[in-house]
Amino acid sequence: MLQNMLIRWLVGYPKTAFCLCLLLVAITCSGLSKLWISIDYQVYYADDDPYRLALKNLESQYGKTQNAYLVIQHKDPKANAVTAEALQALHQLTESAWQIPFSQRVTSVTNYKFIQAQGDDIRVAPLLDNPSSLSATEIETALQRLQQEPAVNQLLLSNDKTMAAVSVGLHLPDNPIAETRQVTSFIRKLLADFEQRYPQLHFFASGSVFADEVFAVATEQDLLTLIPLSYGVLIIILVILLRSTRAMLLVLSIVTLSVTIAFGIKGWFNPVISPVTAFAPSMIMIIAVADCIHLLNGFMYHRRQSLSHSAAIIETLRLTSRPVILTSVTTIIGFLGMNFSSSPAFHDLGNVVAIGVGAALLLALVMLPAWLLIKPIPVSPKQSVVSRFMPYLAEKLTQHPYFFLAASLLFSLLLIVGISQNKINETFIAFFDNSFEFRQNAEAIDQHLTGLHRIDYILPAAKAEGIFQPSYLQSLASFSHWLRQQPEVAHVETYSDIIKRLNQALHGDNPAMYHIPEKAELIAQYQLLYELSLPYGHDLNNRISFNHDATRMTVRLWLTDSAAILAFDQRVQRWLAEQAPSIVKAQQNLPSDTQGIGIDMMFAHIALNNIPAMYYGTLVALFLISFIIIAALRSLKVGSLGMLTNLLPITMAFGLWGWLSGQVGLSISVVASLTLGLVVDDTVHLLHRYLHARRQQGLSPAAALSTTLASSGVAIVTTSIVLAASFAVLAASHYTPNAQLGLLTAITIIFALIIDLLLLPPLLFLLDQRITQPSVIKEVEHASHS
């Protein structure tokens, strides 16, 4: 009754309906001006995430971990980076690095504060402060001494001397979009100037500030390239499938307005756009097209049945609006299921796409038919190739149902076996393909100089001033020694090295005295002498706590994946528990923890935590979608059959992924929930049309199947092609998580089409043979009357 009233109102007042839709767009789009791009990697983590809290605790005690890493390399592969000229360039670059905005600490081999004894006092001064004034012999001697310093070797100077670096510590505000761009722009101009002054040398940069910037660059690239690409693909496919330029323009208009409404509303409630959210406009466009295609195909089908223009619209809305609403609701539920993700960035993606799907539903059911009534579009009487193929497919399916059933199940099982090959893993550097300067530089540094995975450990002492206790420092020294023996470790920076070096210097630089002193009072005096000798920007505030009750140890690992990082940290925890129990016990009384801390640890854990979270989210979405479909179709058996066949494409896609990649990271972990609502779309349209033919039209199973494929099969194929092709376009993203998400979603949709056309119809046909039994006929008749 309500449906008929709304249809009559829409047909009677199409201009009013159209204007109301435009008013809604105008109201919501005012929020677009509030949107802004975030470069903060912490958008991936909840406020109460333990690894995020650990990083905040670390930064509150020891300062922020943001840095830039400026590298010099000779262009001649036979030359090294420590020639007299190269060292002079390094010295000048070190001095110039202090001019980088927000710089707080600058260190290289030319200003490294080498500890030397002067009688009973110590002198902390660079060995290469002015390389141009030193002879070749003096330079070589200084370099040999510096390479014996743990803080220098494999961090500021490579073992083979092919690379030298300037490490710049930065202190930027939270989510520093403008400030990050200011820093990276300054560094690039600085390095370009040095490249001109020293053409035989190559200068490049990396570091966390460039990692922050690359998130923004990836987001902007996706917004500027994927959306136009999606539009291009949609235009081509729609013109081919709809064979009407006006119909194509109508669909694109509704798609664009759906995105506008979604992001306008987002602007008012959550204006932050992350690399993940940048994926949303293309997803909304793709999904919105499906509703329009179902309605347009229904309209064209009825027009070819000789119905008048308005009668065709009425009949289309009467038969198609219900499954369109149903599929939109299930799609919305699937995307809202992403709120179970452990990453807020995916909550945001799911929510904004859900809003966009709701907007697309409203515009497709109101604006599209209103425009068709105001400006009718011509319909070609000629059927498409797909339309002519559907009756043939229906005939073969009813003639050989067991063959199609067995072949489809065998194909499915062969793919599903691949699920066992999947493993939860992520490689942070692989988030960005080789087109990004950041990845190229990071891999070059990792190959020749040092590792860029950084893990910090806060190692507490038993009490205030406890870091001066010899037993505590012996534990630090043993820990750092063990760490340097691990194959993943590129560099270790620890407070105990400073104390050992002080002890050696104050004993005539005797190498045998490179160890921890035996008295706490002596250690405290050493440190006091050392701190009094340090200039600005080289204090120990980033190494030791204010109350001298804990120190920070920094470990850099060679480039690897999250599984290796987690395995390494587990070995660390076991070693500390067995070899340094006093440190583990002390951390229980302090707000610090011996767990690994840092961005790399956060990314390593997030995919691991997200899998079980999304498992429950997918189960909840599956339960709700199943309930809605069964209730809407008024058939427990048919609805359950539809849901079981909808799980197959998802498992098949993950099976194929196991054979192709086997690496399941953060983006892949949300695909099941994301695609669950999408793959239900075609199934619902097919089942709804089939049951209508059986119940209302009284057709036999074979005739009902033929009618269903003739009327809905074209729309199913069309929407699946549009969805799969459009999501495949998103695989062109240079941001790998988005590319993987798009590719696996496209694969899932293709498998869903295969299942809907080759497995579900014969299953439905065979199951429906028993409907001819009297008891079942009564059940169907009762359902039809109700």
CSV table of C-alpha atoms in Angstrom, one decimal, residues 452-605:
chain,number,residue,atom,x,y,z
A,452,LEU,CA,64.9,1.9,8.9
A,453,HIS,CA,62.6,-0.2,11.1
A,454,ARG,CA,62.9,1.4,14.5
A,455,ILE,CA,61.9,-0.2,17.8
A,456,ASP,CA,62.4,1.5,21.1
A,457,TYR,CA,62.6,-0.2,24.5
A,458,ILE,CA,62.1,1.6,27.8
A,459,LEU,CA,64.2,-0.3,30.3
A,460,PRO,CA,63.4,0.8,33.9
A,461,ALA,CA,65.7,0.5,36.9
A,462,ALA,CA,64.4,-0.4,40.3
A,463,LYS,CA,64.4,3.1,41.7
A,464,ALA,CA,65.3,6.8,41.0
A,465,GLU,CA,69.0,7.2,40.1
A,466,GLY,CA,68.9,3.5,39.5
A,467,ILE,CA,70.4,3.7,36.1
A,468,PHE,CA,73.8,4.4,37.7
A,469,GLN,CA,73.8,1.0,39.4
A,470,PRO,CA,76.5,-1.3,37.8
A,471,SER,CA,74.2,-4.3,37.8
A,472,TYR,CA,71.6,-2.3,35.8
A,473,LEU,CA,74.2,-1.1,33.3
A,474,GLN,CA,75.6,-4.6,33.0
A,475,SER,CA,72.1,-5.8,32.0
A,476,LEU,CA,71.9,-3.0,29.4
A,477,ALA,CA,75.3,-4.0,28.0
A,478,SER,CA,74.5,-7.7,27.9
A,479,PHE,CA,71.2,-6.9,26.2
A,480,SER,CA,72.8,-4.7,23.6
A,481,HIS,CA,75.5,-7.3,22.9
A,482,TRP,CA,72.8,-10.0,22.4
A,483,LEU,CA,70.8,-7.6,20.1
A,484,ARG,CA,73.8,-7.0,17.9
A,485,GLN,CA,74.2,-10.7,17.3
A,486,GLN,CA,70.7,-11.0,15.9
A,487,PRO,CA,70.5,-11.2,12.1
A,488,GLU,CA,67.7,-8.7,11.8
A,489,VAL,CA,69.5,-6.0,13.8
A,490,ALA,CA,71.3,-3.2,11.9
A,491,HIS,CA,72.1,-0.8,14.8
A,492,VAL,CA,71.6,-0.5,18.5
A,493,GLU,CA,71.8,2.8,20.5
A,494,THR,CA,72.1,2.4,24.2
A,495,TYR,CA,73.2,4.5,27.3
A,496,SER,CA,75.6,1.7,28.5
A,497,ASP,CA,77.9,2.4,25.5
A,498,ILE,CA,78.4,6.0,26.6
A,499,ILE,CA,79.3,4.9,30.1
A,500,LYS,CA,81.8,2.3,28.8
A,501,ARG,CA,83.3,4.8,26.4
A,502,LEU,CA,83.7,7.3,29.3
A,503,ASN,CA,85.4,4.7,31.4
A,504,GLN,CA,87.9,3.9,28.6
A,505,ALA,CA,88.7,7.5,28.0
A,506,LEU,CA,89.3,8.3,31.6
A,507,HIS,CA,91.7,5.3,31.8
A,508,GLY,CA,94.1,6.5,29.1
A,509,ASP,CA,91.9,5.3,26.3
A,510,ASN,CA,92.9,1.7,27.2
A,511,PRO,CA,90.7,-0.7,25.2
A,512,ALA,CA,90.7,-3.1,28.1
A,513,MET,CA,88.8,-0.5,30.2
A,514,TYR,CA,85.8,-0.4,27.8
A,515,HIS,CA,83.4,-1.8,30.4
A,516,ILE,CA,81.0,-0.7,33.1
A,517,PRO,CA,82.7,0.7,36.2
A,518,GLU,CA,82.0,-1.1,39.5
A,519,LYS,CA,80.8,1.8,41.6
A,520,ALA,CA,77.5,3.8,41.1
A,521,GLU,CA,79.1,7.0,42.5
A,522,LEU,CA,81.8,6.9,39.8
A,523,ILE,CA,79.2,6.3,37.1
A,524,ALA,CA,77.2,9.3,38.2
A,525,GLN,CA,80.3,11.5,38.2
A,526,TYR,CA,81.2,10.3,34.7
A,527,GLN,CA,77.8,11.3,33.5
A,528,LEU,CA,78.0,14.7,35.1
A,529,LEU,CA,81.3,15.4,33.5
A,530,TYR,CA,79.9,14.2,30.2
A,531,GLU,CA,76.8,16.3,30.3
A,532,LEU,CA,78.7,19.5,31.2
A,533,SER,CA,80.9,19.0,28.1
A,534,LEU,CA,78.0,18.6,25.7
A,535,PRO,CA,76.8,21.5,23.5
A,536,TYR,CA,73.3,22.4,22.6
A,537,GLY,CA,71.3,19.7,20.8
A,538,HIS,CA,73.5,16.8,22.0
A,539,ASP,CA,72.2,16.3,25.6
A,540,LEU,CA,71.0,12.9,26.9
A,541,ASN,CA,67.4,13.8,27.4
A,542,ASN,CA,66.4,11.5,24.6
A,543,ARG,CA,68.2,8.6,26.2
A,544,ILE,CA,67.6,8.8,30.0
A,545,SER,CA,64.5,9.7,32.1
A,546,PHE,CA,64.3,12.9,34.2
A,547,ASN,CA,64.5,10.9,37.5
A,548,HIS,CA,67.3,8.7,36.2
A,549,ASP,CA,65.0,5.7,36.7
A,550,ALA,CA,64.9,4.4,33.1
A,551,THR,CA,66.8,4.5,29.8
A,552,ARG,CA,65.7,4.2,26.3
A,553,MET,CA,67.3,1.7,23.9
A,554,THR,CA,66.8,2.1,20.2
A,555,VAL,CA,67.1,-0.8,17.9
A,556,ARG,CA,67.0,-0.5,14.1
A,557,LEU,CA,66.2,-3.5,12.0
A,558,TRP,CA,66.8,-4.2,8.3
A,559,LEU,CA,63.7,-4.0,6.1
A,560,THR,CA,61.4,-6.9,6.8
A,561,ASP,CA,57.8,-7.8,7.3
A,562,SER,CA,55.5,-7.5,10.4
A,563,ALA,CA,55.7,-11.3,11.1
A,564,ALA,CA,59.5,-11.0,11.4
A,565,ILE,CA,59.2,-7.9,13.6
A,566,LEU,CA,56.8,-9.6,16.0
A,567,ALA,CA,58.9,-12.8,16.1
A,568,PHE,CA,62.0,-10.6,16.9
A,569,ASP,CA,60.1,-8.8,19.7
A,570,GLN,CA,59.0,-12.1,21.2
A,571,ARG,CA,62.6,-13.3,21.3
A,572,VAL,CA,63.5,-10.0,23.0
A,573,GLN,CA,60.8,-10.5,25.7
A,574,ARG,CA,62.1,-14.0,26.3
A,575,TRP,CA,65.7,-12.9,26.6
A,576,LEU,CA,64.7,-10.1,29.1
A,577,ALA,CA,62.6,-12.5,31.2
A,578,GLU,CA,65.5,-15.0,31.4
A,579,GLN,CA,68.6,-12.8,31.5
A,580,ALA,CA,67.4,-9.5,32.9
A,581,PRO,CA,64.5,-10.3,35.4
A,582,SER,CA,65.3,-7.2,37.5
A,583,ILE,CA,64.4,-4.9,34.6
A,584,VAL,CA,61.2,-6.9,33.9
A,585,LYS,CA,60.3,-6.7,37.5
A,586,ALA,CA,61.0,-3.0,37.7
A,587,GLN,CA,58.7,-2.2,34.9
A,588,GLN,CA,55.8,-3.5,36.9
A,589,ASN,CA,56.2,-0.5,39.3
A,590,LEU,CA,56.7,2.2,36.6
A,591,PRO,CA,54.4,3.5,33.9
A,592,SER,CA,56.8,2.0,31.3
A,593,ASP,CA,57.0,-1.3,29.7
A,594,THR,CA,59.7,-3.5,28.2
A,595,GLN,CA,57.5,-4.2,25.1
A,596,GLY,CA,58.8,-2.9,21.7
A,597,ILE,CA,57.5,0.6,21.0
A,598,GLY,CA,57.2,2.5,17.8
A,599,ILE,CA,55.4,2.9,14.5
A,600,ASP,CA,56.7,-0.3,13.1
A,601,MET,CA,55.4,-2.3,16.2
A,602,MET,CA,52.0,-0.6,15.8
A,603,PHE,CA,51.7,-1.6,12.2
A,604,ALA,CA,53.0,-5.1,13.0
A,605,HIS,CA,50.2,-5.6,15.5
